[in-house]
Coordinates of C-alpha atoms in Angstrom, one line a residue:
M1 CA 102.7 75.7 124.0
T2 CA 103.6 77.9 127.0
E3 CA 106.7 79.9 126.6
I4 CA 109.3 79.3 129.3
T5 CA 110.5 82.5 131.1
E6 CA 114.1 83.2 131.9
E7 CA 113.4 82.6 135.6
E8 CA 111.8 79.2 134.9
R9 CA 114.8 77.9 133.0
P10 CA 116.8 75.5 135.3
I11 CA 120.3 76.4 136.4
T12 CA 122.5 73.6 135.1
V13 CA 125.8 74.5 136.6
P14 CA 126.8 72.5 139.8
S15 CA 128.5 74.0 142.8
I16 CA 132.0 74.8 141.6
G17 CA 135.1 76.5 142.8
I18 CA 136.4 79.7 141.3
S19 CA 140.0 80.5 141.8
V20 CA 141.5 84.0 141.0
Q21 CA 145.3 84.1 140.8
G22 CA 147.6 87.1 140.7
M23 CA 145.1 89.8 141.7
E24 CA 144.6 91.9 144.8
E25 CA 142.4 89.9 147.2
K26 CA 139.3 92.2 147.3
A27 CA 139.3 92.7 143.5
G28 CA 139.7 89.0 143.0
E29 CA 136.8 88.2 145.2
K30 CA 134.6 90.7 143.4
L31 CA 135.5 89.3 140.0
A32 CA 135.0 85.7 141.1
Y33 CA 131.6 86.5 142.6
C34 CA 130.6 88.3 139.4
V35 CA 131.8 85.5 137.1
G36 CA 130.0 83.0 139.2
N37 CA 126.7 84.9 138.8
Y38 CA 127.1 85.2 135.1
V39 CA 127.9 81.5 134.7
R40 CA 124.8 80.6 136.7
E41 CA 122.7 82.7 134.4
L42 CA 124.4 81.4 131.3
S43 CA 123.7 77.9 132.5
R44 CA 120.0 78.5 132.0
Y45 CA 120.8 78.5 128.2
I46 CA 124.0 76.5 128.0
N47 CA 124.2 73.2 129.7
L48 CA 127.0 73.4 132.2
E49 CA 126.4 70.3 134.3
R50 CA 129.9 69.1 133.6
L51 CA 131.7 72.3 134.4
D52 CA 134.5 71.3 136.8
G53 CA 135.5 74.8 138.0
I54 CA 137.0 78.1 136.8
T55 CA 140.5 79.5 137.1
I56 CA 141.0 83.3 136.4
A57 CA 144.7 84.2 136.2
V58 CA 146.8 87.2 135.5
D59 CA 149.5 84.7 134.3
Y60 CA 147.3 82.8 131.9
K61 CA 150.0 80.8 130.4
E62 CA 151.2 79.5 133.8
A63 CA 147.6 78.7 134.8
L64 CA 147.2 76.4 131.8
L65 CA 150.4 74.6 132.6
A66 CA 149.5 74.2 136.3
L67 CA 146.0 72.9 135.7
D68 CA 145.4 69.4 137.3
R69 CA 143.9 67.5 134.4
G70 CA 143.2 64.3 136.3
Y71 CA 145.0 62.0 133.8
E72 CA 148.5 61.4 132.4
T73 CA 149.4 63.3 129.3
D74 CA 152.5 64.7 127.6
H75 CA 150.5 67.4 125.9
R76 CA 151.2 70.8 127.4
L77 CA 148.4 73.3 127.3
T78 CA 149.5 76.6 125.7
P79 CA 147.7 79.7 124.6
S80 CA 146.6 79.5 120.9
S81 CA 148.3 82.0 118.5
E82 CA 147.4 80.8 115.0
L83 CA 144.0 82.5 114.5
V84 CA 143.7 85.0 117.4
E85 CA 145.6 85.5 120.6
G86 CA 144.4 82.8 123.0
V87 CA 142.9 84.3 126.1
A88 CA 140.5 81.6 127.4
M89 CA 140.2 77.8 127.2
A90 CA 138.0 75.0 128.3
P91 CA 140.3 72.0 128.6
S92 CA 139.0 68.5 129.3
V93 CA 139.7 67.1 132.8
I94 CA 138.8 63.8 134.4
R95 CA 137.2 63.9 137.8
D96 CA 136.0 60.6 139.5
G97 CA 136.1 58.9 136.2
I98 CA 133.9 61.5 134.5
L99 CA 135.0 63.7 131.6
K100 CA 134.4 67.4 132.5
S101 CA 135.7 70.8 131.4
H102 CA 137.6 73.4 133.4
L103 CA 137.5 77.0 132.3
V104 CA 140.8 78.9 132.4
L105 CA 140.4 82.6 131.8
N106 CA 143.0 85.4 131.2
A107 CA 142.1 87.9 133.9
A108 CA 143.0 90.8 131.6
Y109 CA 140.1 89.9 129.3
I110 CA 137.5 89.1 131.9
Y111 CA 138.2 91.9 134.5
S112 CA 135.6 94.3 133.0
L113 CA 132.6 91.9 133.6
P114 CA 131.6 93.5 136.9
D115 CA 131.1 96.9 135.2
E116 CA 128.4 97.0 132.6
E117 CA 129.5 100.5 131.7
D118 CA 133.0 99.4 130.9
E119 CA 133.8 99.6 127.1
H120 CA 135.1 96.0 127.3
Y121 CA 132.2 94.6 129.2
A122 CA 130.3 93.1 126.2
H123 CA 133.6 91.5 125.0
S124 CA 134.1 89.8 128.4
L125 CA 130.6 88.5 128.4
H126 CA 130.8 87.0 124.9
L127 CA 134.2 85.5 125.7
L128 CA 132.7 83.8 128.8
A129 CA 129.7 82.5 126.9
H130 CA 131.9 81.1 124.1
E131 CA 134.0 79.1 126.6
C132 CA 130.8 77.9 128.4
A133 CA 129.6 76.7 125.0
H134 CA 132.7 74.5 124.7
V135 CA 131.8 72.9 128.1
E136 CA 128.4 71.9 126.7
L137 CA 130.0 70.6 123.4
T138 CA 132.5 68.4 125.2
M139 CA 129.7 66.9 127.3
T140 CA 127.4 66.4 124.3
T141 CA 130.2 64.7 122.3
D142 CA 131.1 62.4 125.3
K143 CA 127.5 61.4 125.7
A144 CA 127.1 60.6 122.0
F145 CA 130.4 58.7 121.8
P146 CA 131.2 57.5 125.4
D147 CA 134.8 56.8 126.4
T148 CA 136.3 58.1 123.2
L149 CA 137.5 61.7 123.8
L150 CA 141.1 61.9 125.0
K151 CA 141.6 58.3 123.9
K152 CA 141.6 58.6 120.1
I153 CA 144.6 57.1 118.4
Y154 CA 145.0 57.9 114.7
D155 CA 146.1 55.3 112.3
N156 CA 148.3 57.6 110.2
A157 CA 149.0 61.2 109.2
A158 CA 146.0 61.4 106.9
D159 CA 143.7 60.0 109.5
A160 CA 145.0 62.5 112.1
C161 CA 144.6 65.4 109.6
E162 CA 141.0 64.5 109.0
G163 CA 140.1 63.9 112.6
Q164 CA 141.7 67.0 113.9
V165 CA 140.1 69.2 111.3
E166 CA 136.7 67.6 112.0
N167 CA 137.0 68.4 115.7
A168 CA 138.3 71.9 115.3
C169 CA 135.8 73.0 112.7
W170 CA 132.8 71.5 114.4
D171 CA 133.7 72.7 117.9
E172 CA 134.3 76.3 116.8
Y173 CA 131.2 76.4 114.5
A174 CA 129.0 75.1 117.3
A175 CA 130.5 77.2 120.1
C176 CA 130.1 80.4 118.0
R177 CA 126.5 79.5 117.1
I178 CA 125.6 78.8 120.8
A179 CA 127.4 82.0 122.0
A180 CA 126.1 84.3 119.3
P181 CA 123.3 85.9 121.4
F182 CA 125.5 86.9 124.3
G183 CA 127.6 90.0 124.7
R184 CA 129.3 91.8 121.8
D185 CA 128.9 90.9 118.2
P186 CA 132.3 89.8 116.9
L187 CA 131.2 89.5 113.3
Q188 CA 133.7 92.0 112.1
D189 CA 136.5 90.2 113.9
Y190 CA 135.6 86.8 112.4
T191 CA 135.2 88.5 109.0
N192 CA 138.6 90.1 109.1
A193 CA 140.3 86.9 110.3
F194 CA 138.7 84.8 107.6
I195 CA 139.5 87.3 104.8
T196 CA 143.1 87.4 106.0
H197 CA 143.3 83.6 105.8
L198 CA 141.8 83.6 102.3
D199 CA 144.4 86.1 101.2
E200 CA 147.5 84.5 102.8
T201 CA 147.0 80.8 103.3
M202 CA 148.1 79.4 99.9
N203 CA 151.0 81.8 99.6
R204 CA 152.3 80.9 103.0
A205 CA 151.9 77.2 102.3
N206 CA 153.6 77.5 99.0
E207 CA 156.5 79.3 100.7
C208 CA 156.9 76.3 103.0
I209 CA 156.8 73.9 100.1
R210 CA 159.5 75.9 98.2
R211 CA 161.7 75.7 101.3
Y212 CA 161.0 72.0 101.5
R213 CA 162.5 71.5 98.0
T214 CA 165.9 72.1 99.5
D215 CA 165.7 71.2 103.2
H216 CA 163.6 68.0 102.7
D217 CA 162.3 68.3 106.3
H218 CA 159.4 65.8 106.0
D219 CA 158.0 66.3 109.5
R220 CA 158.0 70.1 109.3
I221 CA 156.4 70.4 105.9
L222 CA 153.6 68.0 106.9
S223 CA 152.9 70.0 110.0
E224 CA 153.1 73.4 108.4
V225 CA 151.0 72.8 105.3
V226 CA 148.3 70.9 107.1
R227 CA 148.2 73.6 109.8
Y228 CA 147.8 76.5 107.3
Y229 CA 144.9 74.9 105.5
Q230 CA 143.3 73.6 108.7
N231 CA 143.4 77.2 110.1
L232 CA 141.7 78.5 107.0
M233 CA 138.9 76.0 107.4
T234 CA 138.6 76.7 111.2
S235 CA 138.5 80.4 110.6
G236 CA 135.6 79.8 108.1
S237 CA 133.9 77.7 110.8
Y238 CA 134.1 80.5 113.4
L239 CA 132.5 82.8 110.9
L240 CA 129.8 80.4 109.7
G241 CA 128.8 79.5 113.3
H242 CA 128.4 83.1 114.2
M243 CA 126.5 83.9 111.0
D244 CA 124.1 81.0 111.5
G245 CA 123.7 82.0 115.2
H246 CA 122.3 85.3 114.0
G247 CA 120.5 83.9 110.9
L248 CA 122.8 85.8 108.5
T249 CA 123.2 84.9 104.8
I250 CA 126.4 85.5 102.8
D251 CA 124.6 88.4 101.1
E252 CA 124.3 90.1 104.5
V253 CA 128.1 90.0 104.9
P254 CA 129.2 91.7 101.7
A255 CA 132.9 91.7 102.6
V256 CA 133.0 88.0 102.8
R257 CA 130.9 87.6 99.7
G258 CA 133.3 89.8 97.8
A259 CA 136.4 88.0 99.1
L260 CA 135.0 84.6 98.1
E261 CA 133.9 85.7 94.6
G262 CA 136.2 83.9 92.2
H263 CA 138.4 82.6 95.0
W264 CA 139.6 79.0 94.8
F265 CA 138.3 78.3 98.3
A266 CA 134.7 79.4 97.5
P267 CA 133.3 75.9 96.7
F268 CA 135.0 74.5 99.8
F269 CA 133.3 77.2 101.9
E270 CA 129.9 76.1 100.6
R271 CA 130.7 72.4 101.3
L272 CA 131.9 73.3 104.8
R273 CA 128.7 75.2 105.6
T274 CA 126.6 72.3 104.3
A275 CA 128.5 69.8 106.4
L276 CA 128.4 71.9 109.6
R277 CA 124.7 72.7 109.3
E278 CA 123.9 69.0 108.8
L279 CA 125.8 68.1 112.0
W280 CA 123.9 70.9 113.8
S281 CA 120.6 69.6 112.6
R282 CA 121.4 66.3 114.5
Y283 CA 123.0 67.9 117.5
G284 CA 123.6 65.3 120.1
Q285 CA 121.7 62.7 118.1
W286 CA 124.7 61.5 116.1
E287 CA 125.0 57.7 115.8
D288 CA 128.5 57.3 114.4
R289 CA 131.6 59.4 114.1
S290 CA 131.3 58.9 110.3
E291 CA 128.7 61.7 110.3
F292 CA 131.7 64.1 110.8
A293 CA 133.6 62.6 107.8
P294 CA 132.4 65.2 105.2
I295 CA 134.6 67.8 107.0
G296 CA 137.6 65.5 106.9
E297 CA 137.0 64.9 103.2
I298 CA 137.0 68.7 102.6
I299 CA 140.5 69.2 104.1
I300 CA 141.9 66.4 101.9
D301 CA 140.5 68.1 98.8
V302 CA 141.7 71.5 100.1
L303 CA 145.2 70.1 100.5
G304 CA 145.0 68.7 97.0
E305 CA 144.1 72.2 95.7
G306 CA 147.3 73.4 97.4
G307 CA 149.3 70.7 95.7
F308 CA 149.7 68.4 98.7
F309 CA 148.6 64.8 98.4
F310 CA 148.6 61.9 100.9
Q311 CA 149.4 58.5 99.4
W312 CA 149.9 54.9 100.5
D313 CA 152.5 52.3 99.5
E314 CA 151.8 48.6 98.9
H315 CA 152.2 47.9 102.6
G316 CA 149.5 50.4 103.6
N317 CA 152.0 52.9 105.0
C318 CA 150.9 56.5 104.6
G319 CA 153.1 59.2 103.1
F320 CA 152.7 62.2 100.9
R321 CA 153.8 63.7 97.6
I322 CA 154.1 67.3 96.5
P323 CA 154.3 67.6 92.7
F324 CA 156.3 70.4 91.2
T325 CA 154.3 73.4 90.1
S326 CA 155.3 76.9 89.0
A327 CA 154.2 78.3 92.3
T328 CA 156.2 75.8 94.4
M329 CA 159.5 75.6 92.6

């Protein structure tokens, strides 16, 4: 088989607009031109045929709020803050009835891209590649399950918990795996974030449960406990995607191996890796959303390990129970 050279790989990105907001005109034009060139080259390796456009903004938060998403929604786009500071996003938009993605980038984290000698250059390139990977993933999912993204309505809290974790874990695993070869190597960042979640998640969730014993705020405890354990699994997915992207085993990341040794989350980490690798092995060839269900099953078991259980009454209504334990009284 003849190896395809870089020049022979087709450019997949269409003609798009690149907007730079809040920068001096000449500097903005230079940055837009550079980002456009890198996106074109990345599109030889990452399928960007459904990239709608790119917005680079000094005021990243405002740019997210102002984005025309092409459909009615009450959901406001805001920078993430749970795992790491949110500095880039690839939100879904509808254009002429087609689901696409629009990149919104914080100018402070992409400005060094024109200068390969800049100490932050490799970080900017990896950030751009990671968000481009999300563009491909959204397209691939939409092609596998047409007319379902943005329209999913969950039946109950347990169903929503499983579905949201399935999406978050898979998307970040796959994006990290796709973007692994480009720019800087964020292995240490992902390692540190995951170990921090291992150390703190159950303690923080238990603290919320102890408060719930007196305030009985059902909505808040549901949101908080699910979010803490979901973030633990998502953090692990970032790490696993990057490791698999570089072909690393757990023995080659001794800090993670040591942190997992004897930890209650260790068996769930192995289950998560197995589930994510299975989805990757059938990338884009999935026949039913049930193939993602093993990830949802893991979050239910993880919540149970944390003393939080979904339950249903005789009418099929979903609720939850949190038994008393020495750690949550």
